Amino acid sequence: MSVYNAPLNDMRFILTDVFKAPEFWQNNDNLSHVDMETVDMILEEMAKLSKNVLLPINQSGDEEGATFQGNGVVTTPTGFKEAYQQYAEAGWVGLGGNPEYGGQGFPKMVTMLTEEMLFTTNQSFTLYPNLTVGATLCLNDAGSEEQKQTYLEKMYAGVWSGTMCLTEPHAGTDLGIIKTKATPNDDGSYQISGTKIFITGGEHDLTENIIHLVLAKTPNAPEGSKGISLFVVPKFLVNVDGSLGARNTLAAGSIEHKMGIKASATCVMNFDNAKGWMVGAENTGLSSMFIMMNYERVTMGLQGLGGTELAYQNAALYALERGQGRSDTQIQSPEKPADAIIYHADVRRMLLNAKANSEASRCFAMYVAKQLDTEKFSTDSEAAQAAAARVALLTPIAKAFLTDKALEATVDCQQVFGGHGYIKEWGMEQIVRDTRIAQIYEGANGIQALDLLSRKVARNNGKYITNFLGEIRDYVASMTAEHGIKQATLTAADTIEALTTTVLANISTRKSEINGCAVDYMHAVGYLCYAYMFAMMVEAANGKAGDFYTNKAKLADYFVGRILPRLDAHAQMVQAGSDPIMSFDLDYFNVSAS
């Protein structure tokens, strides 16, 4: 079984030293109820729950998997129901929820750290309450007062759970071609008919009701995504007094057999004239659902961070204990037949790749969380608007870059184990399999890169990225620490500025330029973001005594020398343009004719 100790010191460093969260909270009237003493208690309790309750059922849950029993019944693995009950009763589902409806009102800067610990110890389990949280965000923002009163309190309490039902067999990224229909009834409700696939937590045995948020089209709706509406469709209808009524006409048709996250029930959901109610205005369903989607996309970055952290901790422990060969410098353990592999530079390279990714990812996730909290809670409209723009720019990076780098990190850590990393008993292959999905769902990473370059950069002629570069340069200019990260970050910013200018110039004449260059552009900007995060951490550690702070600067040295140069490689690939990709005839790819 894997080992895990929550990196609470690193979390507190990011909160208090880097982002000065206590001051941020106290200077905001809507967050002044949050204090570090309470937050410390929250982090300590989640560290215990994740380590002692969720980690022990992670590997067994993977081996047993969620089970489709037939007749629409799905059961979760042994121990999941008991763990979920403990999780729900402790109030974790509603930690960030609206206090008006029973939530606890903690900001994203706090909840992201609890989510990291959850994803680190049990990715499959975490998806069940995670989807509920996303559904509550959508209902809280777009739902009617009646819908909020009906659903939110029970969902925050974990008694009911939630899903998001978007994808159909023929409609994934292109949701404008969905076929699910919503026919109006005389009482204001709708009859929902259609099939949705890849529905996380679509059916399970953890809660007494499941509240589905379903995208569908009303009669005579406009073509494409402009004709999509959103509906709340409960598994059990809810009576006026809040009790459960009749079973709605919807059911799981099957569950998927997946590469990873096997304990998470990924369902095919069939809606057969199921009764539902519109959320928000007609034909605004996609924008309402994106409230949930954007939350989930940032959270997927935390899933990647969790995979990285668990893989690193286990690989580091293994490297300290596994004896193979002798150190290149001198024998380290003469009483043993071999030295620990931690003395080999290549093993350290792999570990440091993962460690650098873990710390930069956590810092970047906290940066985005602070922007989300500013957008949501600030009483300064200009500050809120600026934060919203920053969130728009960085959300695709938080999802795609963090999860791309996470898979690399988990593979590096698996490699530390050698052959044992490929064997199930050690748990490393599960971490790789589980983390892989984070690159695919909630908008595949290639789509995230397209969103970044086409919508967040090209559509406003680079305004968002230019403002971000200005912030980075201003911060570096204000740094007191003397460290190579300063010049490295400025150089990276210059590279991204020039690269953005080149791409914006090319897209006017090359129709495939955005599609062909988006992923490499996103990676280049991602490495700049990491450089900015390391600059922040170096500055926060500057002048403080102790190995903990000294090692922040050392890890930044490693990042500058061994990881940041990848930015230039991606920049060169962007500069090469899309022509080398699009120059092949279709016959080249026709393998059946060869």
Coordinates of C-alpha atoms in Angstrom, one line a residue, residues 1-588:
M1 CA 0.0 0.0 0.0
S2 CA 1.2 3.5 -0.7
V3 CA 2.4 5.9 2.0
Y4 CA 1.3 9.6 2.3
N5 CA 2.0 12.4 4.7
A6 CA 0.2 15.6 3.9
P7 CA 2.7 18.4 3.0
L8 CA 1.2 20.7 5.5
N9 CA 4.3 22.9 5.9
D10 CA 4.4 23.5 2.2
M11 CA 0.7 24.3 2.2
R12 CA 1.1 26.8 5.0
F13 CA 4.1 28.3 3.3
I14 CA 2.1 28.9 0.1
L15 CA -0.9 30.3 2.1
T16 CA 0.9 32.6 4.6
D17 CA 4.4 33.3 3.2
V18 CA 3.7 33.5 -0.5
F19 CA 0.1 34.7 -0.8
K20 CA -0.3 36.2 2.7
A21 CA -3.8 34.7 2.9
P22 CA -4.6 35.9 6.5
E23 CA -4.1 39.6 5.4
F24 CA -6.1 39.0 2.2
W25 CA -9.0 37.6 4.2
Q26 CA -9.0 40.3 6.8
N27 CA -8.9 43.0 4.2
N28 CA -12.0 41.7 2.5
D29 CA -15.3 42.2 4.3
N30 CA -16.8 39.1 2.7
L31 CA -13.9 36.9 4.0
S32 CA -13.1 38.5 7.3
H33 CA -14.7 35.5 9.1
V34 CA -11.8 33.3 7.9
D35 CA -8.8 33.0 10.2
M36 CA -5.6 30.9 10.0
E37 CA -6.2 29.1 13.2
T38 CA -9.4 27.6 11.9
V39 CA -7.8 26.9 8.5
D40 CA -5.0 25.0 10.3
M41 CA -7.6 22.9 12.0
I42 CA -9.3 22.2 8.7
L43 CA -6.0 21.1 7.0
E44 CA -5.0 18.9 10.0
E45 CA -8.3 17.1 10.0
M46 CA -8.3 16.6 6.2
A47 CA -4.8 15.3 6.5
K48 CA -6.0 12.7 9.0
L49 CA -9.1 11.7 7.0
S50 CA -7.2 11.4 3.7
K51 CA -4.4 9.4 5.1
N52 CA -6.3 7.1 7.5
V53 CA -9.6 6.7 5.8
L54 CA -9.2 7.2 2.0
L55 CA -5.7 6.0 1.3
P56 CA -6.3 2.5 2.7
I57 CA -9.2 1.9 0.3
N58 CA -7.5 3.4 -2.7
Q59 CA -5.8 0.3 -4.0
S60 CA -8.5 -2.1 -3.0
G61 CA -11.1 0.2 -4.6
D62 CA -9.1 0.0 -7.9
E63 CA -8.9 -3.8 -7.7
E64 CA -12.7 -4.2 -6.9
G65 CA -14.0 -1.3 -9.0
A66 CA -17.5 0.0 -9.2
T67 CA -19.9 -2.7 -10.2
F68 CA -23.0 -2.6 -12.5
Q69 CA -25.5 -5.0 -11.0
G70 CA -28.1 -4.8 -13.7
N71 CA -31.5 -3.0 -13.6
G72 CA -29.6 0.3 -13.3
V73 CA -28.0 -0.6 -9.9
V74 CA -24.4 0.4 -9.3
T75 CA -22.4 -0.4 -6.2
T76 CA -19.1 1.2 -5.0
P77 CA -16.2 -0.9 -3.7
T78 CA -16.0 -2.2 -0.2
G79 CA -15.4 0.6 2.3
F80 CA -16.5 3.5 0.1
K81 CA -20.0 3.9 1.6
E82 CA -18.6 4.0 5.1
A83 CA -15.8 6.5 4.1
Y84 CA -18.4 8.7 2.3
Q85 CA -20.7 8.7 5.3
Q86 CA -17.8 9.8 7.5
Y87 CA -16.8 12.4 4.9
A88 CA -20.3 13.8 4.6
E89 CA -21.1 13.8 8.3
A90 CA -18.0 15.9 8.9
G91 CA -19.3 18.6 6.6
W92 CA -16.7 18.4 3.9
V93 CA -19.0 18.5 0.9
G94 CA -20.3 22.0 1.9
L95 CA -17.0 23.4 3.0
G96 CA -17.1 26.1 0.3
G97 CA -20.8 26.2 0.0
N98 CA -23.2 29.2 0.3
P99 CA -23.9 29.7 4.1
E100 CA -27.5 30.8 3.2
Y101 CA -28.3 27.2 2.3
G102 CA -26.2 25.3 4.8
G103 CA -22.7 25.7 3.3
Q104 CA -19.7 26.8 5.4
G105 CA -18.5 29.6 3.1
F106 CA -14.8 29.0 3.0
P107 CA -12.9 30.4 0.0
K108 CA -11.2 28.5 -2.8
M109 CA -7.8 29.2 -1.3
V110 CA -8.8 26.8 1.5
T111 CA -10.9 24.3 -0.3
M112 CA -8.2 23.7 -3.0
L113 CA -5.8 22.4 -0.3
T114 CA -8.4 20.0 1.0
E115 CA -9.1 18.9 -2.6
E116 CA -5.4 18.3 -3.1
M117 CA -5.2 15.9 -0.2
L118 CA -8.3 14.1 -1.4
F119 CA -7.0 13.6 -4.9
T120 CA -3.6 12.6 -3.6
T121 CA -5.0 9.7 -1.5
N122 CA -8.0 8.5 -3.5
Q123 CA -8.8 10.0 -7.0
S124 CA -11.8 7.7 -7.6
F125 CA -13.5 8.5 -4.3
T126 CA -12.9 12.2 -4.6
L127 CA -14.8 12.4 -7.9
Y128 CA -18.1 11.6 -6.2
P129 CA -18.2 14.7 -3.9
N130 CA -16.3 16.8 -6.4
L131 CA -19.1 16.5 -8.9
T132 CA -21.6 17.4 -6.2
V133 CA -19.7 20.6 -5.4
G134 CA -19.6 21.6 -9.0
A135 CA -23.4 21.0 -9.4
T136 CA -24.0 23.2 -6.3
L137 CA -22.0 26.0 -7.8
C138 CA -24.1 25.9 -10.9
L139 CA -27.4 25.8 -9.0
N140 CA -26.3 28.5 -6.6
D141 CA -25.4 30.8 -9.5
A142 CA -28.0 30.0 -12.1
G143 CA -30.9 28.2 -10.2
S144 CA -34.1 29.8 -9.1
E145 CA -34.7 30.5 -5.4
E146 CA -37.0 27.5 -5.3
Q147 CA -34.3 25.2 -6.8
K148 CA -31.8 26.5 -4.3
Q149 CA -34.1 25.9 -1.4
T150 CA -35.0 22.4 -2.7
Y151 CA -31.5 21.1 -3.5
L152 CA -28.6 22.9 -2.0
E153 CA -28.9 22.1 1.7
K154 CA -29.2 18.4 1.1
M155 CA -26.3 18.5 -1.4
Y156 CA -24.1 20.4 0.9
A157 CA -24.9 17.9 3.6
G158 CA -23.8 15.1 1.3
V159 CA -27.2 13.4 1.7
W160 CA -27.8 14.0 -2.0
S161 CA -25.1 14.1 -4.7
G162 CA -24.9 15.8 -8.1
T163 CA -23.7 15.1 -11.7
M164 CA -23.1 17.0 -14.9
C165 CA -24.7 15.3 -18.0
L166 CA -23.2 16.8 -21.1
T167 CA -21.6 14.2 -23.4
E168 CA -23.6 12.0 -25.8
P169 CA -22.3 9.2 -28.0
H170 CA -22.0 11.5 -31.0
A171 CA -21.4 14.8 -29.2
G172 CA -18.3 15.4 -27.0
T173 CA -16.5 18.6 -27.6
D174 CA -19.1 19.8 -30.1
L175 CA -22.1 20.0 -27.7
G176 CA -24.1 22.0 -30.2
I177 CA -25.1 18.7 -31.9
I178 CA -26.6 17.1 -28.8
K179 CA -29.9 15.2 -29.4
T180 CA -31.4 15.0 -25.9
K181 CA -34.8 16.6 -26.0
A182 CA -36.8 18.6 -23.4
T183 CA -40.5 18.8 -24.1
P184 CA -42.5 21.3 -22.0
N185 CA -45.3 20.2 -19.7
D186 CA -48.3 22.3 -18.7
D187 CA -47.1 22.6 -15.1
G188 CA -43.8 24.3 -16.1
S189 CA -41.7 21.1 -15.9
Y190 CA -40.2 19.3 -18.9
Q191 CA -39.9 15.7 -20.2
I192 CA -36.2 14.9 -20.8
S193 CA -35.4 12.1 -23.2
G194 CA -31.9 11.1 -24.5
T195 CA -28.7 9.3 -23.6
K196 CA -25.7 10.7 -22.0
I197 CA -22.3 9.0 -21.7
F198 CA -19.2 9.3 -19.5
I199 CA -21.3 10.5 -16.5
T200 CA -19.2 10.5 -13.4
G201 CA -21.2 9.3 -10.4
G202 CA -24.3 8.9 -12.6
E203 CA -25.5 6.1 -10.4
H204 CA -24.0 4.7 -7.1
D205 CA -25.0 3.7 -3.6
L206 CA -23.4 6.6 -1.6
T207 CA -26.4 9.0 -1.3
E208 CA -30.2 8.7 -1.1
N209 CA -30.7 10.9 -4.2
I210 CA -28.7 12.0 -7.2
I211 CA -29.4 15.4 -8.8
H212 CA -28.5 15.4 -12.5
L213 CA -27.8 18.6 -14.3
V214 CA -28.7 17.8 -17.9
L215 CA -28.1 19.7 -21.2
A216 CA -31.0 19.3 -23.7
K217 CA -32.7 21.2 -26.4
T218 CA -36.3 22.5 -26.3
P219 CA -38.6 22.3 -29.4
N220 CA -37.7 24.9 -32.0
A221 CA -34.4 25.7 -30.2
P222 CA -31.8 27.5 -32.4
E223 CA -29.2 25.4 -34.1
G224 CA -25.9 24.7 -32.4
S225 CA -24.7 25.6 -28.9
K226 CA -27.0 28.7 -28.8
G227 CA -30.0 26.3 -28.5
I228 CA -28.9 24.4 -25.4
S229 CA -30.8 24.7 -22.2
L230 CA -30.0 23.3 -18.7
F231 CA -32.3 21.2 -16.6
V232 CA -32.2 19.8 -13.1
V233 CA -33.4 16.1 -13.2
P234 CA -33.4 14.3 -9.8
K235 CA -33.2 10.5 -9.6
F236 CA -36.1 10.7 -7.1
L237 CA -38.6 13.4 -7.4
V238 CA -38.8 15.8 -4.4
N239 CA -42.1 16.4 -2.6
V240 CA -43.1 19.8 -1.4
D241 CA -42.0 19.1 2.1
G242 CA -38.5 18.1 0.9
S243 CA -39.1 14.3 1.3
L244 CA -38.3 11.9 -1.6
G245 CA -41.2 11.0 -3.9
A246 CA -41.5 8.7 -6.9
R247 CA -38.5 7.3 -8.8
N248 CA -37.9 9.4 -11.9
T249 CA -37.8 7.7 -15.3
L250 CA -34.0 7.6 -15.7
A251 CA -31.4 4.9 -15.1
A252 CA -27.9 3.8 -15.7
G253 CA -27.6 1.6 -18.7
S254 CA -24.1 0.4 -18.0
I255 CA -20.8 1.6 -16.6
E256 CA -17.5 2.0 -18.5
H257 CA -14.6 -0.3 -18.0
K258 CA -11.7 2.1 -17.8
M259 CA -7.9 2.4 -17.8
G260 CA -8.0 4.0 -14.3
I261 CA -10.2 5.6 -11.7
K262 CA -12.0 2.2 -11.6
A263 CA -13.8 2.8 -8.3
S264 CA -15.5 5.9 -9.9
A265 CA -18.7 4.9 -11.6
T266 CA -18.6 6.3 -15.1
C267 CA -22.1 5.7 -16.4
V268 CA -24.2 5.6 -19.5
M269 CA -27.4 7.4 -18.4
N270 CA -30.7 6.9 -20.2
F271 CA -33.4 9.6 -19.7
D272 CA -36.9 8.3 -20.8
N273 CA -39.3 11.2 -20.5
A274 CA -37.8 11.9 -17.1
K275 CA -39.2 14.9 -15.3
G276 CA -36.9 17.9 -15.1
W277 CA -37.0 21.7 -14.5
M278 CA -35.1 24.4 -16.4
V279 CA -32.2 26.0 -14.7
G280 CA -31.9 29.7 -15.7
A281 CA -33.3 31.0 -19.0
E282 CA -34.0 29.0 -22.1
N283 CA -31.1 28.5 -24.4
T284 CA -28.5 29.7 -21.8
G285 CA -27.7 26.1 -20.6
L286 CA -24.1 26.1 -21.9
S287 CA -23.1 29.3 -20.1
S288 CA -24.8 28.0 -16.9
M289 CA -23.0 24.7 -17.2
F290 CA -19.7 26.4 -17.8
I291 CA -19.9 27.7 -14.2
M292 CA -19.5 24.1 -13.2
M293 CA -17.1 23.2 -16.0
N294 CA -14.6 26.0 -15.2
Y295 CA -14.6 24.9 -11.5
E296 CA -14.0 21.3 -12.6
R297 CA -11.2 22.4 -15.0
V298 CA -9.3 24.1 -12.2
T299 CA -9.9 21.2 -10.0
M300 CA -8.5 18.7 -12.5
G301 CA -5.2 20.6 -12.1
L302 CA -5.5 19.6 -8.5
Q303 CA -6.1 16.0 -9.5
G304 CA -2.8 16.2 -11.4
L305 CA -1.1 17.7 -8.4
G306 CA -2.4 14.9 -6.2
G307 CA -1.1 12.2 -8.5
T308 CA 2.3 13.9 -8.5
E309 CA 2.5 14.3 -4.8
L310 CA 1.6 10.7 -4.0
A311 CA 4.0 9.4 -6.7
Y312 CA 6.8 11.6 -5.4
Q313 CA 6.5 10.6 -1.8
N314 CA 6.5 6.9 -2.6
A315 CA 9.3 7.1 -5.1
A316 CA 11.5 9.2 -2.7
L317 CA 11.0 6.7 0.1
Y318 CA 11.8 3.8 -2.2
A319 CA 15.0 5.6 -3.5
L320 CA 16.2 6.1 0.1
E321 CA 15.8 2.3 0.8
R322 CA 16.5 0.5 -2.4
G323 CA 20.2 -0.6 -2.8
Q324 CA 21.5 -1.0 -6.3
G325 CA 25.1 -0.3 -7.5
R326 CA 27.5 2.2 -5.9
S327 CA 27.6 5.9 -5.8
D328 CA 29.6 7.6 -8.5
T329 CA 31.6 9.6 -6.0
Q330 CA 32.4 7.2 -3.1
I331 CA 30.9 4.2 -1.4
Q332 CA 28.1 5.4 0.9
S333 CA 27.1 2.2 2.7
P334 CA 30.2 0.0 2.9
E335 CA 28.5 -2.4 5.3
K336 CA 25.9 -3.2 2.6
P337 CA 26.4 -4.8 -0.8
A338 CA 25.0 -1.7 -2.6
D339 CA 24.3 2.0 -2.0
A340 CA 20.7 3.4 -2.0
I341 CA 19.7 4.6 -5.5
I342 CA 19.1 8.1 -4.1
Y343 CA 22.9 8.6 -4.6
H344 CA 22.5 8.2 -8.4
A345 CA 22.1 11.5 -10.2
D346 CA 19.6 10.2 -12.7
V347 CA 17.3 9.0 -9.9
R348 CA 17.5 12.4 -8.3
R349 CA 16.7 14.0 -11.7
M350 CA 13.5 12.1 -11.8
L351 CA 12.6 12.8 -8.2
L352 CA 13.4 16.5 -8.6
N353 CA 11.3 16.7 -11.8
A354 CA 8.3 15.5 -9.8
K355 CA 9.1 17.7 -6.7
A356 CA 9.5 20.8 -8.8
N357 CA 6.2 20.1 -10.5
S358 CA 4.4 19.5 -7.2
E359 CA 5.6 22.7 -5.7
A360 CA 5.0 24.9 -8.8
S361 CA 1.6 23.3 -9.4
R362 CA 0.5 23.9 -5.8
C363 CA 1.7 27.5 -6.0
F364 CA 0.0 28.1 -9.3
A365 CA -3.3 26.5 -8.2
M366 CA -3.2 28.8 -5.1
Y367 CA -2.6 31.8 -7.4
V368 CA -5.6 30.9 -9.5
A369 CA -7.6 30.3 -6.3
K370 CA -6.8 33.7 -5.0
Q371 CA -8.0 35.2 -8.3
L372 CA -11.2 33.2 -8.1
D373 CA -11.8 34.4 -4.5
T374 CA -11.1 38.0 -5.6
E375 CA -13.6 37.7 -8.4
K376 CA -16.2 36.2 -6.1
F377 CA -15.8 38.1 -2.9
S378 CA -14.1 41.5 -3.6
T379 CA -16.2 44.6 -3.0
D380 CA -13.9 46.5 -5.5
S381 CA -15.6 46.0 -8.9
E382 CA -12.4 46.8 -10.8
A383 CA -10.4 44.3 -8.8
A384 CA -13.1 41.7 -9.4
Q385 CA -13.2 42.4 -13.1
A386 CA -9.4 42.2 -13.4
A387 CA -9.4 38.9 -11.5
A388 CA -12.1 37.5 -13.7
A389 CA -9.9 38.3 -16.8
R390 CA -6.9 36.6 -15.2
V391 CA -9.0 33.5 -14.3
A392 CA -10.2 33.3 -17.9
L393 CA -6.7 33.4 -19.2
L394 CA -5.3 30.9 -16.7
T395 CA -8.1 28.3 -16.4
P396 CA -7.0 26.3 -19.5
I397 CA -3.4 26.3 -18.2
A398 CA -4.5 25.2 -14.7
K399 CA -6.3 22.3 -16.3
A400 CA -4.1 21.3 -19.2
F401 CA -0.5 22.2 -18.3
L402 CA -0.8 21.0 -14.7
T403 CA -2.2 17.6 -15.8
D404 CA 0.3 17.2 -18.7
K405 CA 3.2 17.8 -16.3
A406 CA 1.5 15.6 -13.7
L407 CA 1.5 12.5 -16.0
E408 CA 5.2 13.1 -16.8
A409 CA 5.9 13.3 -13.0
T410 CA 4.0 10.1 -12.2
V411 CA 5.9 8.3 -15.0
D412 CA 9.2 9.6 -13.7
C413 CA 8.4 8.4 -10.2
Q414 CA 7.2 5.0 -11.6
Q415 CA 10.6 4.8 -13.4
V416 CA 12.4 5.2 -10.1
F417 CA 11.0 1.9 -9.0
G418 CA 12.3 0.1 -12.1
G419 CA 10.5 -3.2 -12.7
H420 CA 8.7 -2.9 -9.4
G421 CA 7.0 0.2 -10.7
Y422 CA 5.2 -1.9 -13.3
I423 CA 4.0 -4.4 -10.7
K424 CA 0.5 -3.8 -9.2
E425 CA 1.5 -4.4 -5.6
W426 CA 3.7 -1.3 -5.3
G427 CA 0.8 1.0 -6.4
M428 CA 2.8 3.1 -8.8
E429 CA 1.1 1.8 -12.0
Q430 CA -2.3 2.8 -10.5
I431 CA -1.2 6.3 -9.9
V432 CA -0.2 6.6 -13.6
R433 CA -3.5 5.1 -14.7
D434 CA -5.6 7.2 -12.5
T435 CA -3.8 10.5 -13.3
R436 CA -4.1 9.9 -17.1
I437 CA -7.8 10.7 -17.2
A438 CA -7.2 14.2 -15.9
Q439 CA -5.7 15.1 -19.3
I440 CA -8.8 13.9 -21.1
Y441 CA -12.0 14.7 -19.3
E442 CA -13.5 18.2 -18.5
G443 CA -12.3 19.3 -22.0
A444 CA -9.3 17.4 -23.4
N445 CA -6.0 19.2 -23.1
G446 CA -5.8 20.0 -26.8
I447 CA -9.1 21.8 -26.5
Q448 CA -7.9 23.7 -23.5
A449 CA -4.9 24.8 -25.5
L450 CA -7.2 26.0 -28.3
D451 CA -9.3 27.9 -25.8
L452 CA -6.1 29.6 -24.5
L453 CA -4.7 30.7 -27.9
S454 CA -7.9 31.3 -29.8
R455 CA -10.3 32.8 -27.2
K456 CA -8.1 34.1 -24.5
V457 CA -5.2 35.4 -26.6
A458 CA -6.2 35.9 -30.3
R459 CA -9.8 37.1 -29.7
N460 CA -8.7 40.1 -27.7
N461 CA -5.5 40.7 -29.7
G462 CA -3.3 39.5 -26.7
K463 CA -4.7 41.9 -24.1
Y464 CA -5.0 39.3 -21.4
I465 CA -1.5 37.9 -21.9
T466 CA 0.0 41.4 -22.1
N467 CA -1.5 42.4 -18.8
F468 CA -0.3 39.2 -17.2
L469 CA 3.3 39.8 -18.6
G470 CA 3.1 43.3 -17.1
E471 CA 2.3 41.9 -13.7
I472 CA 5.1 39.3 -13.8
R473 CA 7.7 42.0 -14.8
D474 CA 6.5 44.3 -12.0
Y475 CA 6.8 41.6 -9.5
V476 CA 10.3 40.6 -10.5
A477 CA 11.4 44.2 -10.4
S478 CA 10.2 44.4 -6.8
M479 CA 12.0 41.3 -5.6
T480 CA 14.7 41.7 -3.0
A481 CA 16.1 38.1 -3.3
E482 CA 19.2 37.7 -5.4
H483 CA 18.6 34.6 -7.4
G484 CA 18.8 33.4 -11.0
I485 CA 15.0 32.9 -11.1
K486 CA 14.7 36.7 -11.6
Q487 CA 16.4 37.0 -14.9
A488 CA 15.1 33.6 -16.0
T489 CA 11.6 34.8 -15.5
L490 CA 12.1 38.0 -17.3
T491 CA 13.7 36.2 -20.2
A492 CA 10.8 33.8 -20.3
A493 CA 8.3 36.7 -20.3
D494 CA 10.2 38.3 -23.2
T495 CA 10.0 35.0 -25.1
I496 CA 6.3 34.7 -24.6
E497 CA 5.7 38.3 -25.7
A498 CA 7.6 37.8 -28.9
L499 CA 5.9 34.4 -29.5
T500 CA 2.5 35.9 -29.0
T501 CA 3.3 38.7 -31.5
T502 CA 4.4 36.1 -34.1
V503 CA 1.4 33.9 -33.7
L504 CA -1.1 36.8 -33.9
A505 CA 0.6 37.9 -37.1
N506 CA 0.5 34.4 -38.6
I507 CA -3.1 33.6 -37.9
S508 CA -4.3 36.2 -40.4
T509 CA -2.8 34.3 -43.3
R510 CA -2.6 30.7 -42.0
K511 CA -6.0 29.1 -41.2
S512 CA -4.5 26.2 -39.3
E513 CA -2.0 28.2 -37.3
I514 CA -4.0 28.3 -34.0
N515 CA -4.9 24.6 -34.2
G516 CA -1.4 23.6 -35.1
C517 CA 0.4 25.7 -32.5
A518 CA -1.9 25.8 -29.6
V519 CA -0.5 23.0 -27.5
D520 CA 3.1 24.2 -27.8
Y521 CA 2.0 27.7 -27.1
M522 CA 0.2 26.6 -24.0
H523 CA 3.2 24.6 -22.7
A524 CA 5.5 27.6 -23.3
V525 CA 3.2 29.9 -21.3
G526 CA 2.8 27.2 -18.7
Y527 CA 6.6 27.1 -18.1
L528 CA 6.5 30.9 -17.7
C529 CA 3.8 30.5 -15.1
Y530 CA 5.9 28.0 -13.2
A531 CA 8.9 30.4 -13.4
Y532 CA 6.7 33.2 -11.9
M533 CA 5.6 30.8 -9.1
F534 CA 9.2 29.9 -8.3
A535 CA 10.1 33.6 -8.2
M536 CA 7.3 34.1 -5.7
M537 CA 8.5 31.2 -3.6
V538 CA 12.1 32.3 -3.6
E539 CA 11.1 35.8 -2.6
A540 CA 8.9 34.5 0.2
A541 CA 11.7 32.3 1.5
N542 CA 14.4 35.0 1.2
G543 CA 16.0 35.9 4.5
K544 CA 14.4 33.1 6.5
A545 CA 16.6 30.6 8.3
G546 CA 16.4 26.9 8.1
D547 CA 16.7 24.1 5.5
F548 CA 13.0 24.4 4.6
Y549 CA 13.6 27.9 3.1
T550 CA 17.0 27.2 1.7
N551 CA 15.7 24.3 -0.2
K552 CA 13.1 26.5 -1.9
A553 CA 15.9 28.4 -3.5
K554 CA 17.8 25.2 -4.4
L555 CA 14.7 23.7 -6.1
A556 CA 14.3 27.0 -8.0
D557 CA 17.9 26.5 -9.2
Y558 CA 17.0 23.1 -10.4
F559 CA 14.0 24.5 -12.2
V560 CA 16.0 27.2 -14.0
G561 CA 18.7 24.9 -15.1
R562 CA 16.9 21.6 -15.9
I563 CA 13.2 22.4 -16.6
L564 CA 12.7 26.0 -17.8
P565 CA 14.8 25.5 -21.0
R566 CA 11.9 23.4 -22.3
L567 CA 10.1 26.7 -22.9
D568 CA 12.5 27.5 -25.7
A569 CA 11.9 24.2 -27.4
H570 CA 8.1 24.8 -27.4
A571 CA 8.6 28.3 -28.6
Q572 CA 10.7 27.0 -31.6
M573 CA 7.9 24.6 -32.5
V574 CA 5.4 27.4 -32.4
Q575 CA 7.6 29.5 -34.7
A576 CA 7.8 26.6 -37.1
G577 CA 4.1 27.1 -37.7
S578 CA 1.4 24.7 -38.8
D579 CA 2.7 24.1 -42.4
P580 CA 4.8 21.1 -41.5
I581 CA 1.7 19.5 -39.9
M582 CA -0.8 20.3 -42.7
S583 CA 1.5 19.6 -45.7
F584 CA 0.5 15.9 -46.0
D585 CA -2.2 14.6 -48.3
L586 CA -5.0 12.6 -46.7
D587 CA -3.8 9.5 -48.5
Y588 CA -0.7 9.5 -46.2

